Every structure is written in C-alpha cells, then in structure tokens.
Amino acid sequence: MTHQEALLTLTLRLGDDPLILGHRLGEWCSKAPILEEDLALTNMALDLIGRAEVILRYAAEVEGKGQTEDDLAYRRGERRFYNHLLVEQPNGNFANTIARQLFISAYESFYYTELMNSKDATLSAIAHKAIKEIKYHLKHASDWTIRLGDGTEESHHKMQEAINELWMYTGELFETDDIDEQMSESGIAPLPAELFGKWKSLMIDILSEAKLSLPDEGFMQTGSRQGVHTEYLGYILADMQYLQRAYPDAKW
Amino acid sequence: MENVKDTQWPIWEVFIQSQPGTPYKHAGSVHGSDKEIAMQNARDTYFRRNEGTSIWLVPTDCIIASNPDDAEMFFDPSNDKAYRHPTFYTMPEGALNI
C-alpha cells in the first residue's frame, strides 16, 4: 500500500468516529434527562462534528480528487465508512450513552495524546486542539459513570447493563492492521494495540470507584476496519445523507 | 400544589469572571446533583462562546437576599443626602479616574 493510500484510510478512520458519534449525540437534542444535560451532550456533539470537519477536510486533501469534507460525509457509501462499531451503537438510555462515551473518550484520550507527537504537522495540530475537548468528554463520562454506578439500585443496575452490553465493541478499538503498522513506522500515528494496557487500567480505576464490575474479555465484534458495520450505520447515513442524495448540491 | 414535588436537582448560582483580575458577575443559575456536576453544567450552559476564564458556584440557599419589604428602610434614606456622594471636590488636573 502506498503511503498516500494508508494516510487516506487513517484519516477516514479518524474522521468518521467523531462524525458518527457527533450525529448520535445530536440525537439527544431536546430529549436529555434535564436541560443542562441536553446542553452538555449537544455541546459535545458540536465538538465532535468540528473535529470530523477538519479531519475529513484533510482526508479529502490527501485523496487529491477535488472532493470536500462534505462530499466525504454526505456522499460516501456505508462500506467506505471506517468509524468504530462502538460509536454507531444507538443512544439507548442515558447509561448506554454514558458507557459508549466513557469507552471511546478514554481510548481517544490516549490515542490523541500520542497523535500530538505525529510527524504529520496537520494531524499533530488537530490532536493538540482535540485533546482538550476529549479530556472534558472523558471527565463528563467518568463523573456520570461513578454517580450512576454508585447511585441508586436502579441506576447501578442500568449502568452495569450498559457496560456489559457495549463491552463487545471495545476490542475493536485496539485492533492493529498493516495500515496502523505503516503509519506507526512513519511516525504518523500510534499503534492502537499499544494503548490497551493504559485504557484497561483506567477502566478498572473508574469502574471500581463506580462500584461496577469490569466484564471478562470475552467475544469481541469486528469489521469496521474493513468497512463492515452493524445494522445501525445504514440508518444513520440514510438520515444524514438523504438531503444531499435527493437534492445534490442543494443550497440554503 | 402541595402534592407537586420538585424533582429537579438543587440550584446553584453561577458567577463568571470574564478575564483575570476583573470582578465575578452573576450569570444565572443551573441545576446540579452535586458540586462537580453543577460545575460541568455551569461550564456547558454559560461558557460556550468564550465568555470567561473562571467560574464561582454558590448553592442558591447560601445566598442571603434582602427582604423586599425592607427596601424603604434599607435604601431610601440615602436618596436625599447628596453630601454622601464625593461630588464636591475639584478633580486634580491630570487625574483621569478617581
């Protein structure tokens, strides 16, 4: 694989996570448990969409075919999306949303810390900006995990169920393939597999403070590195891409 | 209304400092189950567009407010005593603000 092809896949992977998760968090708008939380979740959605925009703009530039970040977001087929399966999972109840956010934000906090040292100046600059937002998302998610886990009997039960249900999507975060190897050798991006130890020990700390138990490693879902997704991504894209597909180049 | 229970979390008053060294100003209030959640909610509600650099939070029931019934007794007596205002001095030349 050429350097350019590998860099394109890497940037699509990095851009699609915040794009899809931002879309998911945006679905909470006007439906969150309280007004302040409605603002918090949609604030995070805006952080994520902003990050997706700059990364996909860079992906379009790397691709060099004259596409824009909007083309990549609104006119790309499902099989060419490379977000982790975790972020396309439905919002569920508030605990499901918090568990999903905890897993991904903890992962991103380690990934983007390494990405700040990237030899690719654009990715390094993006990482420096994103890490501040990621730290806040992680604080928000871990504070809520602790309060729900160590809260009432019902909140504890729901939080533990959410952790258990989403656990099988965490293995994929640390999958490392040829593209990651190639990018790591060029000093552009970290190897996901190397972040697992730190991630797991953070999960142990947070979950034990929350009086929750860490599931066994068990069966892990896989597929998104090759563009194979769960049934949910198609619906998200139908929602997100409908307008551009039905009325190409529509203007306000 | 006596059967209507307040299911919202406690209220906190939010004070924001727009830049270091300036006084904190009251911005509004937020709900929060405890001080950490209240702080996050204050940040998400009042600091979305570069409003400031620092936050103070005070539980609303810790604010002691004057009673509106006392307004006459508290505030009116100072109305008609112009000599309480330092407006009878000549400004020294060159002093911009006193």
Short mmCIF file of C-alpha atoms in Angstrom, two decimals:
data_model
loop_
_atom_site.label_atom_id
_atom_site.label_comp_id
_atom_site.label_asym_id
_atom_site.label_seq_id
_atom_site.Cartn_x
_atom_site.Cartn_y
_atom_site.Cartn_z
CA MET A 1 0.00 0.00 0.00
CA THR A 2 1.32 3.43 -0.88
CA HIS A 3 1.91 5.99 1.83
CA GLN A 4 -0.89 8.12 0.43
CA GLU A 5 -3.42 5.26 0.47
CA ALA A 6 -2.53 4.37 4.05
CA LEU A 7 -2.75 8.00 5.17
CA LEU A 8 -6.13 8.36 3.47
CA THR A 9 -7.54 5.31 5.26
CA LEU A 10 -6.10 6.53 8.57
CA THR A 11 -7.66 9.98 8.19
CA LEU A 12 -11.03 8.49 7.20
CA ARG A 13 -10.93 6.27 10.29
CA LEU A 14 -10.04 9.24 12.48
CA GLY A 15 -12.65 11.49 10.88
CA ASP A 16 -15.53 9.01 10.81
CA ASP A 17 -15.51 8.32 14.57
CA PRO A 18 -16.33 11.91 15.57
CA LEU A 19 -18.71 12.34 12.61
CA ILE A 20 -20.88 9.37 13.58
CA LEU A 21 -20.62 9.88 17.34
CA GLY A 22 -21.44 13.57 16.88
CA HIS A 23 -24.54 12.55 14.93
CA ARG A 24 -25.55 10.14 17.70
CA LEU A 25 -25.09 12.71 20.48
CA GLY A 26 -27.03 15.25 18.42
CA GLU A 27 -29.99 12.87 18.55
CA TRP A 28 -30.28 13.72 22.26
CA CYS A 29 -31.17 17.32 21.43
CA SER A 30 -34.40 18.20 23.31
CA LYS A 31 -34.60 14.67 24.78
CA ALA A 32 -31.95 14.66 27.52
CA PRO A 33 -32.90 14.00 31.18
CA ILE A 34 -32.54 17.68 32.13
CA LEU A 35 -31.94 20.92 30.28
CA GLU A 36 -28.33 21.27 31.45
CA GLU A 37 -27.50 17.75 30.25
CA ASP A 38 -29.18 18.48 26.94
CA LEU A 39 -26.71 21.34 26.50
CA ALA A 40 -23.77 19.19 27.63
CA LEU A 41 -24.49 16.36 25.18
CA THR A 42 -25.11 18.66 22.23
CA ASN A 43 -22.03 20.72 23.14
CA MET A 44 -20.02 17.53 22.85
CA ALA A 45 -21.76 16.73 19.55
CA LEU A 46 -20.59 20.10 18.24
CA ASP A 47 -17.02 19.45 19.42
CA LEU A 48 -17.10 16.14 17.55
CA ILE A 49 -18.61 17.48 14.33
CA GLY A 50 -15.98 20.22 14.38
CA ARG A 51 -13.22 17.66 14.72
CA ALA A 52 -14.72 15.49 11.96
CA GLU A 53 -14.84 18.51 9.67
CA VAL A 54 -11.12 19.31 9.94
CA ILE A 55 -10.00 15.69 9.72
CA LEU A 56 -12.21 14.89 6.72
CA ARG A 57 -11.04 18.09 5.02
CA TYR A 58 -7.52 16.78 5.41
CA ALA A 59 -8.62 13.34 4.12
CA ALA A 60 -10.07 14.99 1.01
CA GLU A 61 -6.79 16.85 0.53
CA VAL A 62 -4.78 13.61 0.91
CA GLU A 63 -7.09 11.89 -1.57
CA GLY A 64 -6.45 14.68 -4.06
CA LYS A 65 -9.52 14.13 -6.20
CA GLY A 66 -11.06 17.52 -5.65
CA GLN A 67 -13.61 16.32 -3.08
CA THR A 68 -14.52 18.34 0.01
CA GLU A 69 -15.16 17.22 3.59
CA ASP A 70 -18.89 17.49 2.81
CA ASP A 71 -18.59 15.09 -0.14
CA LEU A 72 -16.87 12.60 2.13
CA ALA A 73 -19.54 12.95 4.81
CA TYR A 74 -22.65 13.06 2.63
CA ARG A 75 -21.83 11.07 -0.50
CA ARG A 76 -19.73 8.17 0.67
CA GLY A 77 -21.25 4.69 0.80
CA GLU A 78 -21.57 2.69 4.00
CA ARG A 79 -18.83 0.24 3.09
CA ARG A 80 -16.38 3.12 2.81
CA PHE A 81 -17.04 4.37 6.34
CA TYR A 82 -14.39 3.35 8.86
CA ASN A 83 -15.76 4.52 12.22
CA HIS A 84 -15.57 2.02 15.08
CA LEU A 85 -18.72 -0.08 15.59
CA LEU A 86 -18.91 1.32 19.13
CA VAL A 87 -19.79 4.86 18.08
CA GLU A 88 -22.65 3.86 15.76
CA GLN A 89 -24.47 1.98 18.54
CA PRO A 90 -27.82 3.57 19.49
CA ASN A 91 -28.12 6.07 22.32
CA GLY A 92 -30.31 3.66 24.31
CA ASN A 93 -30.96 5.02 27.78
CA PHE A 94 -28.72 7.65 29.40
CA ALA A 95 -26.45 4.95 30.87
CA ASN A 96 -25.86 3.43 27.40
CA THR A 97 -24.83 6.82 26.06
CA ILE A 98 -22.51 7.40 29.02
CA ALA A 99 -20.89 3.94 28.72
CA ARG A 100 -20.28 4.45 25.00
CA GLN A 101 -18.78 7.87 25.71
CA LEU A 102 -16.61 6.53 28.53
CA PHE A 103 -15.11 3.77 26.38
CA ILE A 104 -14.41 5.94 23.35
CA SER A 105 -13.26 9.08 25.20
CA ALA A 106 -10.84 7.08 27.33
CA TYR A 107 -9.46 5.47 24.17
CA GLU A 108 -9.21 8.82 22.39
CA SER A 109 -7.51 10.43 25.39
CA PHE A 110 -4.59 8.01 24.95
CA TYR A 111 -4.64 7.95 21.15
CA TYR A 112 -4.68 11.72 20.72
CA THR A 113 -2.02 12.23 23.39
CA GLU A 114 0.28 10.16 21.15
CA LEU A 115 -1.03 11.81 17.99
CA MET A 116 0.16 15.20 19.28
CA ASN A 117 3.69 13.94 18.55
CA SER A 118 2.82 12.95 14.99
CA LYS A 119 5.36 13.79 12.29
CA ASP A 120 2.38 14.82 10.19
CA ALA A 121 2.02 18.52 11.08
CA THR A 122 -1.71 18.63 10.26
CA LEU A 123 -2.61 15.65 12.43
CA SER A 124 -0.41 16.94 15.23
CA ALA A 125 -2.15 20.33 15.15
CA ILE A 126 -5.59 18.69 15.11
CA ALA A 127 -4.60 16.49 18.06
CA HIS A 128 -3.42 19.48 20.12
CA LYS A 129 -6.82 21.09 19.76
CA ALA A 130 -8.87 17.91 20.12
CA ILE A 131 -7.16 16.66 23.28
CA LYS A 132 -8.67 19.48 25.38
CA GLU A 133 -12.16 18.55 24.23
CA ILE A 134 -11.53 14.84 24.69
CA LYS A 135 -10.36 15.38 28.29
CA TYR A 136 -13.62 17.17 29.03
CA HIS A 137 -15.70 14.45 27.38
CA LEU A 138 -13.85 11.86 29.46
CA LYS A 139 -14.42 13.81 32.67
CA HIS A 140 -18.11 14.16 31.88
CA ALA A 141 -18.48 10.46 31.11
CA SER A 142 -16.45 9.23 34.08
CA ASP A 143 -18.21 11.57 36.55
CA TRP A 144 -21.54 10.20 35.37
CA THR A 145 -20.38 6.59 35.39
CA ILE A 146 -19.33 6.98 39.02
CA ARG A 147 -22.58 8.69 40.03
CA LEU A 148 -24.83 6.20 38.28
CA GLY A 149 -22.79 3.16 39.31
CA ASP A 150 -22.57 4.29 42.92
CA GLY A 151 -26.07 5.79 42.94
CA THR A 152 -29.39 4.07 43.48
CA GLU A 153 -30.05 0.36 42.96
CA GLU A 154 -31.75 1.13 39.65
CA SER A 155 -29.02 3.45 38.34
CA HIS A 156 -26.35 0.92 39.33
CA HIS A 157 -28.20 -1.85 37.51
CA LYS A 158 -28.67 0.22 34.33
CA MET A 159 -25.07 1.40 34.29
CA GLN A 160 -23.74 -2.14 34.74
CA GLU A 161 -26.03 -3.41 31.96
CA ALA A 162 -24.82 -0.66 29.64
CA ILE A 163 -21.17 -1.53 30.35
CA ASN A 164 -21.89 -5.22 29.73
CA GLU A 165 -23.83 -4.62 26.50
CA LEU A 166 -21.24 -2.35 24.90
CA TRP A 167 -18.20 -4.24 26.10
CA MET A 168 -18.04 -6.44 22.97
CA TYR A 169 -17.41 -3.33 20.87
CA THR A 170 -14.29 -2.29 22.80
CA GLY A 171 -11.93 -4.94 21.41
CA GLU A 172 -12.05 -3.28 18.03
CA LEU A 173 -10.59 -0.05 19.37
CA PHE A 174 -7.24 -1.81 19.77
CA GLU A 175 -7.17 -3.75 16.50
CA THR A 176 -3.96 -3.00 14.66
CA ASP A 177 -3.53 -3.78 10.98
CA ASP A 178 -0.98 -3.10 8.21
CA ILE A 179 -2.15 0.47 7.86
CA ASP A 180 -1.53 1.18 11.54
CA GLU A 181 1.88 -0.53 11.30
CA GLN A 182 2.80 1.55 8.27
CA MET A 183 1.64 4.81 9.87
CA SER A 184 3.42 3.97 13.11
CA GLU A 185 6.69 3.21 11.28
CA SER A 186 6.48 6.60 9.59
CA GLY A 187 5.95 8.28 12.98
CA ILE A 188 2.50 9.49 11.97
CA ALA A 189 0.16 7.64 14.33
CA PRO A 190 0.37 5.35 17.37
CA LEU A 191 -0.34 1.64 17.32
CA PRO A 192 -3.80 1.11 18.82
CA ALA A 193 -2.76 -2.22 20.37
CA GLU A 194 -0.16 -0.44 22.49
CA LEU A 195 -2.82 1.71 24.15
CA PHE A 196 -4.79 -1.22 25.56
CA GLY A 197 -2.87 -1.55 28.84
CA LYS A 198 -3.39 2.11 29.79
CA TRP A 199 -7.01 2.03 28.69
CA LYS A 200 -7.80 -1.06 30.69
CA SER A 201 -6.17 0.19 33.85
CA LEU A 202 -8.15 3.45 33.57
CA MET A 203 -11.35 1.42 33.14
CA ILE A 204 -10.50 -0.63 36.22
CA ASP A 205 -9.97 2.58 38.24
CA ILE A 206 -13.18 4.26 37.11
CA LEU A 207 -15.41 1.19 37.28
CA SER A 208 -14.15 0.21 40.72
CA GLU A 209 -14.79 3.74 42.01
CA ALA A 210 -18.26 3.41 40.47
CA LYS A 211 -18.73 0.04 42.27
CA LEU A 212 -19.22 -1.59 38.86
CA SER A 213 -17.55 -4.73 37.62
CA LEU A 214 -15.36 -5.00 34.56
CA PRO A 215 -16.70 -7.64 32.15
CA ASP A 216 -14.45 -10.53 31.09
CA GLU A 217 -12.63 -10.03 27.81
CA GLY A 218 -15.00 -12.45 26.02
CA PHE A 219 -16.23 -12.28 22.44
CA MET A 220 -15.39 -9.09 20.56
CA GLN A 221 -17.17 -7.70 17.48
CA THR A 222 -15.04 -6.74 14.50
CA GLY A 223 -15.42 -5.38 10.97
CA SER A 224 -15.23 -1.61 10.81
CA ARG A 225 -11.53 -1.51 9.84
CA GLN A 226 -12.69 -3.13 6.58
CA GLY A 227 -15.85 -1.01 6.33
CA VAL A 228 -18.18 -3.74 7.61
CA HIS A 229 -20.71 -2.32 10.05
CA THR A 230 -23.59 -3.21 12.35
CA GLU A 231 -27.12 -2.66 11.07
CA TYR A 232 -27.23 0.78 12.68
CA LEU A 233 -24.82 2.68 10.44
CA GLY A 234 -27.06 2.37 7.37
CA TYR A 235 -29.90 4.14 9.19
CA ILE A 236 -27.61 6.90 10.42
CA LEU A 237 -26.33 7.51 6.89
CA ALA A 238 -29.86 7.40 5.45
CA ASP A 239 -30.79 10.16 7.88
CA MET A 240 -27.59 12.15 7.39
CA GLN A 241 -27.18 11.78 3.64
CA TYR A 242 -30.79 11.92 2.46
CA LEU A 243 -30.82 15.59 1.53
CA GLN A 244 -27.58 15.56 -0.45
CA ARG A 245 -28.57 12.36 -2.20
CA ALA A 246 -32.08 13.57 -3.10
CA TYR A 247 -31.06 17.15 -3.96
CA PRO A 248 -27.36 17.13 -4.87
CA ASP A 249 -25.66 20.49 -4.26
CA ALA A 250 -28.78 21.89 -2.60
CA LYS A 251 -28.17 25.33 -1.13
CA TRP A 252 -29.95 27.07 1.73
CA MET B 1 -49.78 22.50 44.55
CA GLU B 2 -48.74 20.80 47.79
CA ASN B 3 -48.62 17.41 46.07
CA VAL B 4 -46.25 18.63 43.38
CA LYS B 5 -42.75 17.51 44.29
CA ASP B 6 -39.72 19.35 42.98
CA THR B 7 -37.94 16.59 41.09
CA GLN B 8 -35.14 18.85 39.89
CA TRP B 9 -31.69 18.86 41.42
CA PRO B 10 -30.50 21.63 43.79
CA ILE B 11 -29.91 25.05 42.25
CA TRP B 12 -26.53 26.75 42.12
CA GLU B 13 -25.81 30.40 41.32
CA VAL B 14 -23.14 30.90 38.68
CA PHE B 15 -20.65 33.77 38.75
CA ILE B 16 -18.27 34.23 35.87
CA GLN B 17 -15.07 36.21 35.55
CA SER B 18 -14.59 37.46 32.04
CA GLN B 19 -10.84 37.97 32.42
CA PRO B 20 -8.31 37.57 35.21
CA GLY B 21 -8.46 40.41 37.76
CA THR B 22 -11.97 41.57 36.95
CA PRO B 23 -14.90 41.10 39.36
CA TYR B 24 -17.07 37.99 39.13
CA LYS B 25 -20.52 38.74 37.79
CA HIS B 26 -23.71 36.82 38.31
CA ALA B 27 -24.58 34.98 35.11
CA GLY B 28 -27.60 32.91 36.16
CA SER B 29 -28.24 29.57 37.78
CA VAL B 30 -28.02 25.86 36.98
CA HIS B 31 -29.26 22.61 38.45
CA GLY B 32 -26.66 20.14 39.68
CA SER B 33 -26.82 16.99 41.81
CA ASP B 34 -23.54 17.89 43.47
CA LYS B 35 -20.76 20.43 43.07
CA GLU B 36 -18.87 18.60 40.28
CA ILE B 37 -21.98 18.09 38.14
CA ALA B 38 -23.06 21.68 38.86
CA MET B 39 -19.65 22.89 37.70
CA GLN B 40 -19.91 20.92 34.47
CA ASN B 41 -23.43 22.21 33.90
CA ALA B 42 -22.31 25.79 34.54
CA ARG B 43 -19.49 25.33 32.06
CA ASP B 44 -21.81 23.85 29.44
CA THR B 45 -24.54 26.43 29.98
CA TYR B 46 -22.57 29.66 30.31
CA PHE B 47 -19.15 29.06 28.76
CA ARG B 48 -19.91 28.00 25.24
CA ARG B 49 -18.80 31.13 23.46
CA ASN B 50 -15.65 32.34 25.10
CA GLU B 51 -17.43 34.12 27.97
CA GLY B 52 -14.70 33.92 30.55
CA THR B 53 -11.80 32.31 32.30
CA SER B 54 -13.11 31.38 35.74
CA ILE B 55 -16.29 30.18 37.49
CA TRP B 56 -17.62 30.52 41.03
CA LEU B 57 -20.56 28.45 42.16
CA VAL B 58 -22.67 29.10 45.24
CA PRO B 59 -25.58 26.92 46.41
CA THR B 60 -28.62 29.14 45.99
CA ASP B 61 -29.78 28.62 49.56
CA CYS B 62 -26.45 30.02 50.77
CA ILE B 63 -27.28 33.39 49.22
CA ILE B 64 -28.78 35.71 51.83
CA ALA B 65 -31.04 38.14 50.00
CA SER B 66 -32.52 41.31 51.42
CA ASN B 67 -36.24 41.27 52.00
CA PRO B 68 -38.23 43.41 49.52
CA ASP B 69 -40.35 44.58 52.45
CA ASP B 70 -37.24 46.19 53.93
CA ALA B 71 -36.49 48.16 50.77
CA GLU B 72 -37.78 51.50 52.10
CA MET B 73 -35.90 51.23 55.36
CA PHE B 74 -32.73 49.93 53.70
CA PHE B 75 -32.35 52.02 50.60
CA ASP B 76 -34.47 55.17 50.71
CA PRO B 77 -32.59 57.07 53.45
CA SER B 78 -29.58 57.56 51.17
CA ASN B 79 -31.65 59.12 48.41
CA ASP B 80 -31.79 62.74 49.57
CA LYS B 81 -28.34 63.19 51.07
CA ALA B 82 -26.22 64.49 48.27
CA TYR B 83 -23.36 65.23 50.73
CA ARG B 84 -22.74 61.50 51.00
CA HIS B 85 -21.53 61.49 47.42
CA PRO B 86 -17.96 62.63 46.80
CA THR B 87 -19.04 65.12 44.15
CA PHE B 88 -17.94 68.35 45.85
CA TYR B 89 -14.23 68.09 45.10
CA THR B 90 -12.40 69.60 42.19
CA MET B 91 -10.71 66.98 40.11
CA PRO B 92 -6.91 67.46 40.23
CA GLU B 93 -5.51 68.22 36.82
CA GLY B 94 -4.16 65.16 35.09
CA ALA B 95 -6.20 62.65 37.13
CA LEU B 96 -8.21 60.63 34.70
CA ASN B 97 -10.20 58.49 37.09
CA ILE B 98 -10.95 58.98 40.74
#
